[in-house]
Coordinates of C-alpha atoms in Angstrom, one line a residue:
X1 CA 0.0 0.0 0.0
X2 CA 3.1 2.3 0.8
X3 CA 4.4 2.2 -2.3
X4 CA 1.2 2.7 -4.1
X5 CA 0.9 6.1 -2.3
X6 CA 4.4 6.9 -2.6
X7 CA 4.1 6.2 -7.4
X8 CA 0.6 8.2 -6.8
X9 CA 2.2 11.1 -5.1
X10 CA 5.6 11.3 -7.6
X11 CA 2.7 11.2 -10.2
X12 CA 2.3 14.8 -12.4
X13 CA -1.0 13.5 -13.3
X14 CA -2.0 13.2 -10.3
X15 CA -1.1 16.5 -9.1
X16 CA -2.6 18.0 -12.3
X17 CA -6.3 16.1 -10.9
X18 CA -6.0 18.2 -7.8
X19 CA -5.7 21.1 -9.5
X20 CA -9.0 20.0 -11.3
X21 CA -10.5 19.2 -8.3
X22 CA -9.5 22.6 -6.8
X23 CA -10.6 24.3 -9.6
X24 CA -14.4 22.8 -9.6
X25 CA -14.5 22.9 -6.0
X26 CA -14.0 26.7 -6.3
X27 CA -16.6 27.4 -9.3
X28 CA -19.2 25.3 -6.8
X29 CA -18.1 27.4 -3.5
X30 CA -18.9 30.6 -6.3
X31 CA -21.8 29.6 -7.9
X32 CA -23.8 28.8 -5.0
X33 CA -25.9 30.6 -2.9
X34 CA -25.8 29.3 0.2
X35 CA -21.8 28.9 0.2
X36 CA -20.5 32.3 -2.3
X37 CA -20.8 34.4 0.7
X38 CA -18.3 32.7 2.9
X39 CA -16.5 31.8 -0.3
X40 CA -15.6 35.4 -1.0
X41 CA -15.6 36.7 2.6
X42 CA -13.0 34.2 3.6
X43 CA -10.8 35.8 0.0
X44 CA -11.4 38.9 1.1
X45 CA -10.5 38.3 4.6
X46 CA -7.3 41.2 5.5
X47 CA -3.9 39.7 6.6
X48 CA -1.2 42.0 7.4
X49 CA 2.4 41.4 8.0
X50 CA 4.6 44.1 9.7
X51 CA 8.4 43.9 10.8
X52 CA 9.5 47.3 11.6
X53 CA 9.1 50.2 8.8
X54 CA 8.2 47.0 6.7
X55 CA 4.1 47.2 7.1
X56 CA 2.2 44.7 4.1
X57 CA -1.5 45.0 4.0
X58 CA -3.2 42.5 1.8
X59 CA -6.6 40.5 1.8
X60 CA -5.8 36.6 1.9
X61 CA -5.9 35.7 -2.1
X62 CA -3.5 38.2 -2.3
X63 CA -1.0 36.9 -0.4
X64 CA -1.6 33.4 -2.2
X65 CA -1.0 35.5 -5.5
X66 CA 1.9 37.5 -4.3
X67 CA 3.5 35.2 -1.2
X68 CA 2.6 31.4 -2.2
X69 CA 2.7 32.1 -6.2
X70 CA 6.1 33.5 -5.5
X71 CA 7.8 29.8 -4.5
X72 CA 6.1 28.5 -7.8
X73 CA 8.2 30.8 -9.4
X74 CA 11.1 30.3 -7.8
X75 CA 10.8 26.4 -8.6
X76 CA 10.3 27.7 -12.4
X77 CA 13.8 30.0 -12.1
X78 CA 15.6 27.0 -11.0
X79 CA 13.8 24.5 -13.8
X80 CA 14.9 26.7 -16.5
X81 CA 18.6 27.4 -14.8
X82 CA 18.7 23.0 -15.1
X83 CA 17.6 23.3 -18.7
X84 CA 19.7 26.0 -19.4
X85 CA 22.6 24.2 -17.8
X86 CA 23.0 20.8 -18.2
X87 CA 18.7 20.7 -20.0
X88 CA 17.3 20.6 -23.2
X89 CA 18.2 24.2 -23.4
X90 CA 21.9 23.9 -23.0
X91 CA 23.1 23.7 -26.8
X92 CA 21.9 26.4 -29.7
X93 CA 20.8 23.2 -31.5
X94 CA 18.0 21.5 -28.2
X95 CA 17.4 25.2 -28.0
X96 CA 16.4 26.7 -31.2
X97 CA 13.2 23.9 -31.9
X98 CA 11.6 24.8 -29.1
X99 CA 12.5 28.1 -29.2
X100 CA 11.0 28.7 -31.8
X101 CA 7.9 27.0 -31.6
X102 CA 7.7 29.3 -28.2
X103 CA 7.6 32.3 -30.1
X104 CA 4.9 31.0 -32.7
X105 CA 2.8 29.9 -30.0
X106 CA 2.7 33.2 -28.1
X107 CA 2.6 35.5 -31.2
X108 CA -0.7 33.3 -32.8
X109 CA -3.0 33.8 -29.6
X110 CA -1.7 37.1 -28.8
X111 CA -2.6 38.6 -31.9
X112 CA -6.6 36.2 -32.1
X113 CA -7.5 37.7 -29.0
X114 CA -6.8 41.3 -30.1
X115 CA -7.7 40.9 -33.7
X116 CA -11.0 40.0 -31.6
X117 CA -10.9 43.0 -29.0
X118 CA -8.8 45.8 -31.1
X119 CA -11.8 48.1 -30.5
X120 CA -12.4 47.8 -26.5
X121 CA -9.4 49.6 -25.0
X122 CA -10.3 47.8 -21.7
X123 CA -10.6 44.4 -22.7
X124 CA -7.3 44.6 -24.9
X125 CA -5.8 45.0 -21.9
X126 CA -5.9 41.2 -21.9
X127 CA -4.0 40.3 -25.1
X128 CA -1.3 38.1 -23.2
X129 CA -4.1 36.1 -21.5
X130 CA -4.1 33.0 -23.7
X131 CA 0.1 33.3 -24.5
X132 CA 0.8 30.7 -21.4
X133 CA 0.7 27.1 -21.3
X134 CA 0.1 25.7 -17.6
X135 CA 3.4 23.3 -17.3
X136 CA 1.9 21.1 -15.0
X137 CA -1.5 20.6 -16.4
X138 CA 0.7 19.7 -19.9
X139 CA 3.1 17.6 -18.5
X140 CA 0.5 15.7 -16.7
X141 CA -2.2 15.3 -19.4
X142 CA 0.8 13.7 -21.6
X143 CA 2.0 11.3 -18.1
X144 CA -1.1 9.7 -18.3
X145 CA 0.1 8.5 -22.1
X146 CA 2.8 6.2 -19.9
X147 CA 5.7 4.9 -22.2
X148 CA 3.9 5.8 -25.5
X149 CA 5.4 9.0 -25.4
X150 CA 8.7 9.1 -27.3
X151 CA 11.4 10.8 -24.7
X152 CA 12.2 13.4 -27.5
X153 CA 8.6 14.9 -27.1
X154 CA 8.3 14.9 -23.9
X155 CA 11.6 17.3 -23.6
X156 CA 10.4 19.0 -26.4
X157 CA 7.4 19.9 -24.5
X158 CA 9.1 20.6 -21.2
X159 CA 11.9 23.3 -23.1
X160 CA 8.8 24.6 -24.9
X161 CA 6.8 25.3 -21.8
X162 CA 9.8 26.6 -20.1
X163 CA 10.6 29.1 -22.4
X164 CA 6.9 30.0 -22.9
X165 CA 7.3 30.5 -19.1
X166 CA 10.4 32.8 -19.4
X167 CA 7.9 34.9 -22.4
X168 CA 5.3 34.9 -19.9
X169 CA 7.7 36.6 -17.3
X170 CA 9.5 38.8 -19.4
X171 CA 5.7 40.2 -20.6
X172 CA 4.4 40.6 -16.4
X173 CA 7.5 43.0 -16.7
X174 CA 7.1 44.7 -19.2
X175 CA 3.4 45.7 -19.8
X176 CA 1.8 44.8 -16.5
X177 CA 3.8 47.1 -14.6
X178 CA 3.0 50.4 -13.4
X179 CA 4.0 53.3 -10.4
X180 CA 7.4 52.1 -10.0
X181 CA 9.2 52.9 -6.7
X182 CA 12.5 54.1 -7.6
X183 CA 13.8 53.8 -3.8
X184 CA 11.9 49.9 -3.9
X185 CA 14.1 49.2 -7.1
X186 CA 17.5 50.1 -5.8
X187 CA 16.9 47.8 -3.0
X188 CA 16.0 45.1 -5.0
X189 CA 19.2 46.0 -7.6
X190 CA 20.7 46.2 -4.5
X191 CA 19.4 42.3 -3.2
X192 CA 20.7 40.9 -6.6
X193 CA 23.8 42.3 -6.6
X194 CA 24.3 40.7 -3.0
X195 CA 22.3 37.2 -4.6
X196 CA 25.2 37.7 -7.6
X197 CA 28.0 37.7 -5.4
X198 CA 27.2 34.8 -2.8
X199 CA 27.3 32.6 -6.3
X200 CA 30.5 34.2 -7.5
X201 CA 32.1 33.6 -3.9
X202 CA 30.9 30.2 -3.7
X203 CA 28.3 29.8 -1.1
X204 CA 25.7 27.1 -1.3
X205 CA 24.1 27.9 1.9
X206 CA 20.3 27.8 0.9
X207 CA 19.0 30.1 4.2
X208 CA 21.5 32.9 3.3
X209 CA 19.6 32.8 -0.5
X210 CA 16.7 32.4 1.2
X211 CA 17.1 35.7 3.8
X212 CA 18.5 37.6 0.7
X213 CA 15.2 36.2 -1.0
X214 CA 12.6 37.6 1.4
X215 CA 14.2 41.0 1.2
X216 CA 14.4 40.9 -2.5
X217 CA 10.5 39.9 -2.3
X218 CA 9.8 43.0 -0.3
X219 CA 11.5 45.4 -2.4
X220 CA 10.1 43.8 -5.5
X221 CA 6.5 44.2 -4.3
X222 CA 7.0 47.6 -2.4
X223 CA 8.2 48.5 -6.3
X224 CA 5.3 48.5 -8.5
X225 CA 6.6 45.2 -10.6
X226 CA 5.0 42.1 -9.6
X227 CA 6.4 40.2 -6.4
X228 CA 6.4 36.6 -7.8
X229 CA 9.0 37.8 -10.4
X230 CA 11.6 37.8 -7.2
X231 CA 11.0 34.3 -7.3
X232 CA 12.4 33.6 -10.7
X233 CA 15.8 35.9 -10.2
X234 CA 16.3 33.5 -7.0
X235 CA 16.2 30.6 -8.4
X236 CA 18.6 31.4 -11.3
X237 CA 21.0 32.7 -8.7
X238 CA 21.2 29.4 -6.3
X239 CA 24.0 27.1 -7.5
X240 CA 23.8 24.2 -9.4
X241 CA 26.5 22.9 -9.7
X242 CA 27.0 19.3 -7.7
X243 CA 29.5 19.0 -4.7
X244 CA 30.0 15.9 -2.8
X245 CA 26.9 14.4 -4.5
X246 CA 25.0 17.8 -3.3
X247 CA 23.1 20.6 -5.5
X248 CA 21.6 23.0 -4.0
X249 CA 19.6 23.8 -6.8
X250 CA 18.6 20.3 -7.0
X251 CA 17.6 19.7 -3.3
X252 CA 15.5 22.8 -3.6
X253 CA 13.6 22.1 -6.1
X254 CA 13.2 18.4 -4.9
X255 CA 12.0 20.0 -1.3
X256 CA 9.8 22.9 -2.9
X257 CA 7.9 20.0 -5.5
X258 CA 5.6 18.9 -3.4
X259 CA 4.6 22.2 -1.9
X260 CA 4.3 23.7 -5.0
X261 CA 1.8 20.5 -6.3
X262 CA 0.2 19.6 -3.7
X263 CA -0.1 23.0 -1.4
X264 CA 0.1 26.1 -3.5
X265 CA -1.4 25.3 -6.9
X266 CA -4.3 24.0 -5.6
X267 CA -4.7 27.0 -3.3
X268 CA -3.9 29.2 -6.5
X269 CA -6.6 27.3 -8.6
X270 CA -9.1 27.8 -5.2
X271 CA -8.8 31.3 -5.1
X272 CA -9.0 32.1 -8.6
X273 CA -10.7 29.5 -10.6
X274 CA -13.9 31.0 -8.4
X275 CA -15.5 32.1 -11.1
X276 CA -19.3 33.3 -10.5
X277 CA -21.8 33.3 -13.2
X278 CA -24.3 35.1 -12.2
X279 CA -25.2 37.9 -13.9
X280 CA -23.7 36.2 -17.1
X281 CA -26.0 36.3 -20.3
X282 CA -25.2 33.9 -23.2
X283 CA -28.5 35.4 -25.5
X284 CA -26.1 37.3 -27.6
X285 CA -23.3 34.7 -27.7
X286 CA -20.4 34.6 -25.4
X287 CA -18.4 38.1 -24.6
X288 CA -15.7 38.5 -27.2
X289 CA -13.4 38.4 -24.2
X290 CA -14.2 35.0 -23.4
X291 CA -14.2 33.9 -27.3
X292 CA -10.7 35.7 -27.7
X293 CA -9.3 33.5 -25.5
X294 CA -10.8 30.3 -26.1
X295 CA -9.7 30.9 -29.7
X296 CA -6.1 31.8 -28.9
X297 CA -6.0 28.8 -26.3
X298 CA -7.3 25.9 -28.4
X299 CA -6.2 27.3 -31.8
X300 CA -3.9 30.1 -31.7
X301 CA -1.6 28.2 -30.2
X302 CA -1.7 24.8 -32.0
X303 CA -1.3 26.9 -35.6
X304 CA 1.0 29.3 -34.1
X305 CA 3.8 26.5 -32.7
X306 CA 2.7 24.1 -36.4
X307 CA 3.3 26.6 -38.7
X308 CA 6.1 28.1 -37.1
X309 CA 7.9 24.9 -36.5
X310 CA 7.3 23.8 -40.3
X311 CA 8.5 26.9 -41.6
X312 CA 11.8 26.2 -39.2
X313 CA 11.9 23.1 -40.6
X314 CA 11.3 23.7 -44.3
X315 CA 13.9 26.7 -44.2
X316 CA 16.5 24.4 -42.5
X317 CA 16.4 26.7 -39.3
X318 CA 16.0 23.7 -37.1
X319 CA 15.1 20.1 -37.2
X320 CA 12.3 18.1 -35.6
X321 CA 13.1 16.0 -32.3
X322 CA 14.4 13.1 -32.6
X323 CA 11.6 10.2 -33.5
X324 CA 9.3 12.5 -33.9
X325 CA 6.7 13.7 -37.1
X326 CA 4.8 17.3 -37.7
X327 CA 1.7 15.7 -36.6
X328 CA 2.9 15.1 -33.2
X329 CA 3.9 18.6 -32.6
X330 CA 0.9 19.8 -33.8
X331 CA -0.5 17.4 -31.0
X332 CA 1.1 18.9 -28.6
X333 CA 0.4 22.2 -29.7
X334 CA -3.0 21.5 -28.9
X335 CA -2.0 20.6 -25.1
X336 CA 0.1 23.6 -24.7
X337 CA -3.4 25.6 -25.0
X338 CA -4.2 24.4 -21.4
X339 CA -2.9 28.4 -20.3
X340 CA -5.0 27.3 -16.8
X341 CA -2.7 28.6 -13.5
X342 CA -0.2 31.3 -16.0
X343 CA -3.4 32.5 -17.8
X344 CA -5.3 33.3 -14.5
X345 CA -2.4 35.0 -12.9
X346 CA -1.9 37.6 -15.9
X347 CA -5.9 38.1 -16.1
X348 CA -5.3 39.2 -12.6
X349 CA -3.0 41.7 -13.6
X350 CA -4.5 42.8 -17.3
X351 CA -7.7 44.0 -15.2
X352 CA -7.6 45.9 -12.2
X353 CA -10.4 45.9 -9.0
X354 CA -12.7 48.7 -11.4
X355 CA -13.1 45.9 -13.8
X356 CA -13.8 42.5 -12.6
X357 CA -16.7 41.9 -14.8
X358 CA -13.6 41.4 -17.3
X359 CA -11.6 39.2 -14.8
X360 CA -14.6 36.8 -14.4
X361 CA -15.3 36.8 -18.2
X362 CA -11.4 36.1 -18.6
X363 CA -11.4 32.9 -16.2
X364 CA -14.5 31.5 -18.2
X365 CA -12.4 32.0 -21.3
X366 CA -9.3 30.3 -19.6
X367 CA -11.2 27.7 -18.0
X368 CA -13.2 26.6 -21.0
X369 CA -10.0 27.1 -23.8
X370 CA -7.9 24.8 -21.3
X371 CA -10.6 22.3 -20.8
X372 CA -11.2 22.1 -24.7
X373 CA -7.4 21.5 -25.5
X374 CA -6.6 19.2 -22.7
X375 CA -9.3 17.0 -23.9
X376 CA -8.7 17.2 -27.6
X377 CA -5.2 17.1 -27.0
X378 CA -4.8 14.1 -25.0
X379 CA -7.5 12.3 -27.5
X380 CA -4.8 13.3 -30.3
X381 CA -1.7 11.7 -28.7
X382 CA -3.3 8.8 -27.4
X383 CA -5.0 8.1 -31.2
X384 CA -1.2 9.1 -32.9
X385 CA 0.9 6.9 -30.4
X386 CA -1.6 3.9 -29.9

């Protein structure tokens, strides 16, 4: 029995089902009367943190988005450090397929969703909703395939939702930022520097990373950019490199794994996958938010990563992975639309507290367009690799 438990819990799938679960427990908790009170109430419920001159006010799905969703990304700064390393992403020639097939698949359902919502200059706000593919929802949808799965695509996957991650970071920077701190910024300039130096010098004590970490967080939030990305500049500071049989890098991501599935992500998809529709008419058809990114999700980014990838190929740019045909990239194309936990989290930035009718129609969108490409997806690989 213990070593049932123990293959259940090392299983991505699995931990992709508790998001699900998570997910539909929150839409319930939203949807009905009796229990949408205490549902938003216990959201909404204030938590504040204070440590001197440091005073953080925030209700409690804040702090999951800005506190919790921060170790997530630190996890994701040290999977792409590996990759970048020793990874798929280590050479020009395991980097450039995926690469490339990254940038296809953000471009297509970037520019769907605004060819959709060019005229509303509120809802195009929202344009780099359906850009991110949910890691752990696609790695686990294509677990459940087992041994069928040629090794090739599966790290073909993995680099492509690692570097769609790195888009996805590079874009919270860059256009959901706003009222920057200069004083908060030299303090986190400041925190790297430091963060740069212990992994010059040679330290690979995790708690001194981990102090520098918290103040980094602080300044980073107290700035006007978005706290989580403190995560990722962490994690791309802590050595990897093995000594005695040790990695620091290594042993934290192993320790922060099941955390991050089991604990965080869940509570991520709890408090945001709420969606309430009430209020909701589908007479006239479904918002063009909603449609905009359904459409980028389940087909932007399929045709974006296909056509991108067979141009690559057809101009000799880069070659297809190992055992593997055009169709089964286009496959996975259609899995990478599961945007799910990355989608969410920019939706709660593209759309501020004066506008959440848009954040609920954006969830519907993200929660439908995932659904549709996890299902259609997985029914494509398991047809193609039977």
């Amino acid at each position: 029995m213990q070593s049932v438990l123990k293959r259940l819990l090392k299983n991505e799938a699995t931990g992709g089902v508790v998001l699900i679960v998570a997910a539909a427990v929150a839409m319930f908790l939203a949807n009905n009367t009796g229990t949408q009170p205490a549902y938003q109430s216990m959201l909404n419920m204030p938590v504040e943190f204070r440590f001197g001159a440091v005073d953080i006010s925030k209700n409690l799905q804040l702090w999951i988005n800005d506190a919790l969703m921060a170790l997530f990304f630190l996890m994701i700064g040290l999977e792409v450090k590996h990759e970048l390393v020793s990874g798929s992403l280590a050479t020009r020639e395991r980097a450039i397929f995926p690469l490339i097939a990254a940038i296809g698949g953000m471009i297509a359902p970037g520019a769907i969703f605004a060819l959709l919502n060019h005229s509303d200059p509120q809802a195009i706000q929202g344009w780099a909703i359906p850009t991110a593919t949910d890691i752990a929802f696609a790695l686990g949808i294509l677990t459940l395939l087992g041994s069928r799965v040629p090794p090739a695509l599966k790290m073909f996957l993995m680099a492509l939702a690692v570097i769609d991650d790195l888009g996805a970071i590079l874009i919270i920077a860059f256009f959901y930022t706003e009222n920057l701190s200069v004083v908060s910024l030299c303090v986190a300039a400041g925190a790297i520097v430091i963060l740069a130096l212990l992994n010059r010098s040679g330290v690979r004590n995790l708690s001194v990373y981990m102090l520098v970490g918290m103040v980094l967080w602080v300044a980073v939030l107290k700035s006007g950019i978005h706290a989580t990305l403190a995560g990722v500049i962490v994690g791309l500071f802590i050595p990897l490199e093995k000594q005695n049989g040790h990695s620091p890098a290594i042993h934290l991501a192993r320790s922060l794994a099941p955390w991050v599935s089991w604990l965080i992500l869940p509570l991520f998809a709890f408090a945001n996958a709420g969606v309430s529709l009430s209020g909701i008419s589908l007479d006239g058809g479904l918002p063009t938010v909603s449609v905009g990114i359904i459409l980028g999700l389940f087909i932007g980014k399929p045709v974006g990563i296909t056509v991108i990838c067979w141009l690559a190929v057809k101009l000799r740019l880069a070659a297809l992975p190992e055992n593997t045909r055009m169709q089964d990239i286009a496959a996975i194309g259609v899995l990478c639309g599961i945007g799910f936990t990355m989608s969410i989290f920019i939706a709660s930035l593209a759309f501020d507290a004066e506008h959440l009718e848009m954040v609920k129609l954006a969830k519907l969108g993200i929660l439908t367009g995932s659904v549709i490409s996890a299902v259609v997806g997985y029914t494509l690989l398991r047809i193609k690799l039977r």
